[in-house]
Short mmCIF file of C-alpha atoms in Angstrom, two decimals:
data_model
loop_
_atom_site.label_atom_id
_atom_site.label_comp_id
_atom_site.label_asym_id
_atom_site.label_seq_id
_atom_site.Cartn_x
_atom_site.Cartn_y
_atom_site.Cartn_z
CA UNK S 1 152.38 135.88 271.41
CA UNK S 2 154.51 132.83 270.66
CA UNK S 3 152.78 129.69 271.77
CA UNK S 4 156.05 128.04 272.69
CA UNK S 5 156.55 130.67 275.37
CA UNK S 6 157.00 128.80 278.60
CA UNK S 7 153.85 128.97 280.69
CA UNK S 8 153.89 129.39 284.41
CA UNK S 9 151.35 130.24 287.01
CA UNK S 10 151.43 133.62 288.65
CA UNK S 11 150.10 134.69 291.97
CA UNK S 12 149.64 138.38 292.27
CA UNK S 13 152.00 139.16 295.10
CA UNK S 14 154.65 140.24 292.66
CA UNK S 15 155.00 143.92 293.23
CA UNK S 16 156.75 145.73 296.02
CA UNK S 17 156.17 149.41 296.27
CA UNK S 18 157.26 152.66 297.80
CA UNK S 19 155.76 153.91 301.04
CA UNK S 20 152.75 155.66 299.46
CA UNK S 21 149.91 154.27 297.36
CA UNK S 22 151.71 155.56 294.25
CA UNK S 23 152.91 152.09 293.32
CA UNK S 24 152.01 149.01 291.32
CA UNK S 25 148.85 147.40 292.63
CA UNK S 26 150.16 143.84 292.76
CA UNK S 27 150.84 144.06 289.05
CA UNK S 28 147.12 143.37 288.79
CA UNK S 29 145.17 144.51 285.78
CA UNK S 30 141.57 144.83 284.74
CA UNK S 31 141.98 144.27 281.01
CA UNK S 32 139.69 145.73 278.37
CA UNK S 33 137.44 147.31 280.98
CA UNK S 34 136.25 150.80 281.75
CA UNK S 35 136.33 153.31 284.57
CA UNK S 36 133.78 152.72 287.31
CA UNK S 37 131.49 155.45 288.54
CA UNK S 38 132.11 156.68 292.06
CA UNK S 39 130.30 154.39 294.46
CA UNK S 40 129.50 151.79 291.79
CA UNK S 41 131.36 149.10 293.75
CA UNK S 42 130.95 150.19 297.39
CA UNK S 43 132.13 146.78 298.62
CA UNK S 44 135.52 147.08 296.89
CA UNK S 45 138.53 147.17 299.22
CA UNK S 46 142.19 147.96 298.58
CA UNK S 47 144.61 146.16 300.89
CA UNK S 48 148.04 147.54 301.73
CA UNK S 49 150.21 144.79 303.23
CA UNK S 50 152.93 146.22 305.48
CA UNK S 51 155.95 144.05 306.25
CA UNK S 52 158.25 144.45 309.28
CA UNK S 53 161.57 146.24 308.66
CA UNK S 54 160.81 146.91 305.00
CA UNK S 55 160.29 150.33 303.43
CA UNK S 56 158.08 148.66 300.82
CA UNK S 57 154.72 146.97 300.81
CA UNK S 58 152.53 144.77 298.65
CA UNK S 59 148.89 145.25 297.78
CA UNK S 60 145.79 143.17 297.09
CA UNK S 61 142.09 143.56 296.53
CA UNK S 62 139.28 142.52 298.82
CA UNK S 63 135.54 142.73 299.40
CA UNK S 64 133.57 144.01 302.38
CA UNK S 65 131.05 141.26 303.28
CA UNK S 66 129.94 142.48 306.74
CA UNK S 67 130.48 145.54 308.95
CA UNK S 68 133.58 143.87 310.42
CA UNK S 69 134.82 141.43 307.75
CA UNK S 70 136.67 141.71 304.46
CA UNK S 71 137.13 138.70 302.19
CA UNK S 72 140.36 138.25 300.21
CA UNK S 73 142.80 135.60 298.95
CA UNK S 74 144.90 133.48 301.34
CA UNK S 75 148.10 134.25 299.46
CA UNK S 76 147.51 137.95 300.18
CA UNK S 77 147.81 137.48 303.94
CA UNK S 78 150.24 134.56 304.27
CA UNK S 79 153.33 136.71 303.87
CA UNK S 80 156.46 136.36 305.95
CA UNK S 81 156.92 139.03 308.63
CA UNK S 82 153.69 140.83 307.79
CA UNK S 83 153.15 143.62 310.31
CA UNK S 84 149.57 144.61 309.50
CA UNK S 85 147.17 145.11 306.63
CA UNK S 86 145.47 148.42 305.91
CA UNK S 87 142.00 147.98 304.42
CA UNK S 88 140.96 151.03 302.39
CA UNK S 89 137.19 151.27 301.87
CA UNK S 90 135.19 153.75 299.79
CA UNK S 91 138.11 154.50 297.48
CA UNK S 92 137.86 155.46 293.82
CA UNK S 93 141.03 157.48 293.16
CA UNK S 94 143.48 155.02 294.65
CA UNK S 95 146.36 157.50 294.87
CA UNK S 96 144.27 160.09 296.70
CA UNK S 97 144.68 159.21 300.38
CA UNK S 98 142.55 162.22 301.40
CA UNK S 99 139.69 161.24 299.11
CA UNK S 100 136.27 162.19 300.44
CA UNK S 101 134.30 159.25 301.81
CA UNK S 102 137.33 157.00 302.20
CA UNK S 103 138.00 154.93 305.34
CA UNK S 104 141.20 153.17 306.44
CA UNK S 105 141.00 150.20 308.82
CA UNK S 106 144.21 148.63 310.18
CA UNK S 107 144.02 144.87 310.79
CA UNK S 108 146.60 143.08 312.94
CA UNK S 109 147.90 139.54 312.15
CA UNK S 110 145.87 137.94 314.94
CA UNK S 111 142.79 138.94 312.95
CA UNK S 112 143.94 137.34 309.68
CA UNK S 113 142.11 134.07 309.03
CA UNK S 114 143.53 132.23 306.03
CA UNK S 115 142.19 128.80 305.11
CA UNK S 116 144.29 126.29 307.04
CA UNK S 117 144.54 124.01 304.00
CA UNK S 118 145.75 126.66 301.57
CA UNK S 119 148.56 125.24 299.44
CA UNK S 120 150.87 127.65 297.63
CA UNK S 121 151.85 125.00 295.07
CA UNK S 122 148.44 123.74 294.07
CA UNK S 123 146.80 127.09 294.94
CA UNK S 124 143.82 125.32 296.50
CA UNK S 125 141.73 126.94 299.25
CA UNK S 126 142.93 130.43 298.31
CA UNK S 127 140.63 132.33 300.63
CA UNK S 128 141.01 134.43 303.80
CA UNK S 129 139.06 136.71 306.11
CA UNK S 130 140.21 139.93 307.75
CA UNK S 131 138.31 140.82 310.93
CA UNK S 132 138.01 144.44 312.07
CA UNK S 133 138.24 145.38 315.74
CA UNK S 134 135.19 147.59 315.29
CA UNK S 135 132.31 147.54 312.87
CA UNK S 136 132.42 150.16 310.14
CA UNK S 137 129.53 152.51 309.46
CA UNK S 138 127.96 152.01 306.06
CA UNK S 139 127.67 154.99 303.70
CA UNK S 140 126.77 155.44 300.04
CA UNK S 141 130.45 154.66 299.29
CA UNK S 142 130.88 151.80 301.79
CA UNK S 143 128.46 148.87 301.59
CA UNK S 144 128.86 145.09 301.88
CA UNK S 145 128.47 142.69 298.98
CA UNK S 146 126.03 139.82 299.47
CA UNK S 147 127.37 136.30 299.76
CA UNK S 148 125.77 133.46 297.80
CA UNK S 149 123.01 131.48 299.52
CA UNK S 150 123.13 127.77 300.32
CA UNK S 151 120.72 127.32 297.42
CA UNK S 152 123.45 128.58 295.07
CA UNK S 153 125.94 125.83 295.96
CA UNK S 154 125.14 123.73 292.90
CA UNK S 155 124.94 126.68 290.50
CA UNK S 156 127.98 126.78 288.19
CA UNK S 157 127.16 130.24 286.72
CA UNK S 158 128.49 129.03 283.34
CA UNK S 159 127.70 131.59 280.64
CA UNK S 160 126.48 134.17 283.16
CA UNK S 161 127.89 137.69 282.84
CA UNK S 162 130.12 138.55 285.78
CA UNK S 163 132.18 141.61 286.71
CA UNK S 164 135.81 141.82 287.85
CA UNK S 165 136.93 145.12 289.39
CA UNK S 166 140.12 146.70 290.70
CA UNK S 167 142.87 149.27 290.24
CA UNK S 168 145.36 147.11 288.38
CA UNK S 169 147.11 147.90 285.12
CA UNK S 170 144.58 147.76 282.30
CA UNK S 171 147.04 147.29 279.41
CA UNK S 172 150.50 145.91 278.77
CA UNK S 173 151.27 149.34 277.32
CA UNK S 174 150.50 151.14 280.59
CA UNK S 175 153.04 151.40 283.41
CA UNK S 176 151.82 151.39 286.99
CA UNK S 177 148.33 151.14 288.35
CA UNK S 178 145.10 152.66 287.15
CA UNK S 179 144.52 155.85 289.16
CA UNK S 180 140.80 155.07 289.27
CA UNK S 181 138.73 151.97 289.93
CA UNK S 182 138.01 149.99 286.77
CA UNK S 183 135.87 146.99 285.89
CA UNK S 184 135.33 144.46 283.12
CA UNK S 185 132.28 142.39 282.24
CA UNK S 186 132.74 138.91 280.76
CA UNK S 187 131.01 135.50 280.82
CA UNK S 188 131.87 132.65 283.16
CA UNK S 189 133.89 130.05 281.28
CA UNK S 190 132.93 126.38 281.09
CA UNK S 191 134.63 124.46 283.90
CA UNK S 192 135.57 121.73 281.43
CA UNK S 193 137.31 124.21 279.12
CA UNK S 194 139.08 125.95 282.00
CA UNK S 195 140.39 122.64 283.33
CA UNK S 196 141.56 121.71 279.84
CA UNK S 197 143.75 124.83 279.55
CA UNK S 198 145.41 124.18 282.90
CA UNK S 199 145.47 120.38 282.70
CA UNK S 200 149.28 120.19 282.75
CA UNK S 201 149.30 121.92 286.14
CA UNK S 202 146.36 120.09 287.73
CA UNK S 203 145.39 123.17 289.71
CA UNK S 204 141.89 124.05 288.50
CA UNK S 205 139.32 122.19 290.58
CA UNK S 206 135.60 122.43 291.25
CA UNK S 207 136.42 124.99 293.95
CA UNK S 208 137.47 127.44 291.22
CA UNK S 209 135.40 129.57 288.86
CA UNK S 210 136.90 130.86 285.60
CA UNK S 211 136.12 133.73 283.26
CA UNK S 212 136.23 133.76 279.48
CA UNK S 213 138.98 136.02 278.07
CA UNK S 214 138.37 135.59 274.35
CA UNK S 215 136.61 138.96 274.25
CA UNK S 216 139.83 140.68 275.36
CA UNK S 217 138.61 141.25 278.89
CA UNK S 218 139.72 139.77 282.17
CA UNK S 219 142.32 139.97 284.90
CA UNK S 220 146.04 139.56 284.44
CA UNK S 221 148.49 139.01 287.27
CA UNK S 222 145.64 139.48 289.55
CA UNK S 223 144.16 142.23 291.55
CA UNK S 224 144.54 139.23 293.82
CA UNK S 225 141.78 138.71 296.31
CA UNK S 226 139.55 141.17 294.47
CA UNK S 227 135.90 140.42 293.72
CA UNK S 228 134.12 138.68 290.89
CA UNK S 229 130.43 139.58 291.13
CA UNK S 230 127.16 138.50 289.56
CA UNK S 231 123.83 140.33 289.49
CA UNK S 232 120.93 137.94 290.02
CA UNK S 233 117.42 138.10 288.53
CA UNK S 234 116.31 140.31 291.44
CA UNK S 235 119.05 142.86 290.76
CA UNK S 236 121.05 141.80 293.81
CA UNK S 237 124.84 141.73 293.43
CA UNK S 238 126.56 138.71 294.95
CA UNK S 239 130.23 137.81 295.14
CA UNK S 240 130.94 134.55 293.32
CA UNK S 241 134.74 134.63 293.13
CA UNK S 242 138.06 135.99 294.42
CA UNK S 243 140.88 136.65 291.96
CA UNK S 244 143.43 133.86 292.45
CA UNK S 245 145.66 133.06 289.45
CA UNK S 246 146.03 132.74 285.69
CA UNK S 247 148.48 131.99 282.90
CA UNK S 248 151.45 134.29 282.45
CA UNK S 249 151.73 134.00 278.67
CA UNK S 250 150.01 137.30 278.14
CA UNK S 251 147.33 139.56 279.53
CA UNK S 252 144.37 138.20 277.67
CA UNK S 253 145.91 135.66 275.35
CA UNK S 254 142.71 134.37 273.70
CA UNK S 255 141.35 131.33 275.44
CA UNK S 256 143.44 131.24 278.61
CA UNK S 257 140.91 131.84 281.38
CA UNK S 258 141.52 133.88 284.51
CA UNK S 259 140.88 131.74 287.58
CA UNK S 260 139.09 132.68 290.79
CA UNK S 261 138.31 131.02 294.10
CA UNK S 262 134.66 129.87 293.91
CA UNK S 263 132.83 131.35 296.90
CA UNK S 264 130.05 128.73 296.96
CA UNK S 265 132.69 126.10 297.73
CA UNK S 266 133.60 127.90 300.96
CA UNK S 267 130.29 128.95 302.51
CA UNK S 268 130.75 126.49 305.37
CA UNK S 269 134.29 127.78 305.95
CA UNK S 270 133.03 131.38 306.08
CA UNK S 271 130.40 130.46 308.68
CA UNK S 272 132.90 128.49 310.76
CA UNK S 273 135.44 131.33 310.81
CA UNK S 274 133.16 134.31 311.38
CA UNK S 275 129.82 135.22 312.92
CA UNK S 276 128.30 135.53 309.44
CA UNK S 277 125.29 133.32 308.71
CA UNK S 278 124.67 132.20 305.13
CA UNK S 279 121.12 132.54 303.84
CA UNK S 280 119.23 129.32 302.97
#
């Protein structure tokens, strides 16, 4: 990759697709990862964003955090003329609409709650909630992911192994989405190093968490809104990030971190905009 390639910041709402799920998944990719086992990520959601008077739609990732709430990125819901968002839970084979154990929940715009201070230029506060009209029933394929506790607020997770998951393209050589859910494990990058790479844009802040891509693993163009998870010392999985943005000079150009919304920076916002209570 030529280093003089002009660098710009992508959000993942790039792709438009045909009426079925047989389309690009936001041009998102889980790079250098592997296929998940069925039910390995029961909190994983696929979002289909339907727009009024268009035969096409966009897609994002999300995470089930309660029986009636999915967490995603603000830029996934703040779309002009959005009609509704379909939240697909329990999916593994993304193209298989009739997949056993899968549930589709349709969310109307009045139940989209994007952060009021989200800024599409600086990409700050890139977080949103989708509220369901009815609570879903949990199964072995549909389970919520735990949120961080208040005691985690000052934890930076630097060096900890985290997992990004989604259905995005997993190689520049592959066209279209992955037909199955994939994931990649990689360490959390130093905040100082992440800020250094993006210093010309002044968009990485303490409310972001970044992952190291020097091992050839990461996200590229998104799986926007999808989860970044960490397994604590008690074996409990918690969501620590939402896929937000990265550099567009290549999928895992060594060094350039993928950037996520840091969940611990928004625990108060989650409590204020839902009936979810954060653990001490």
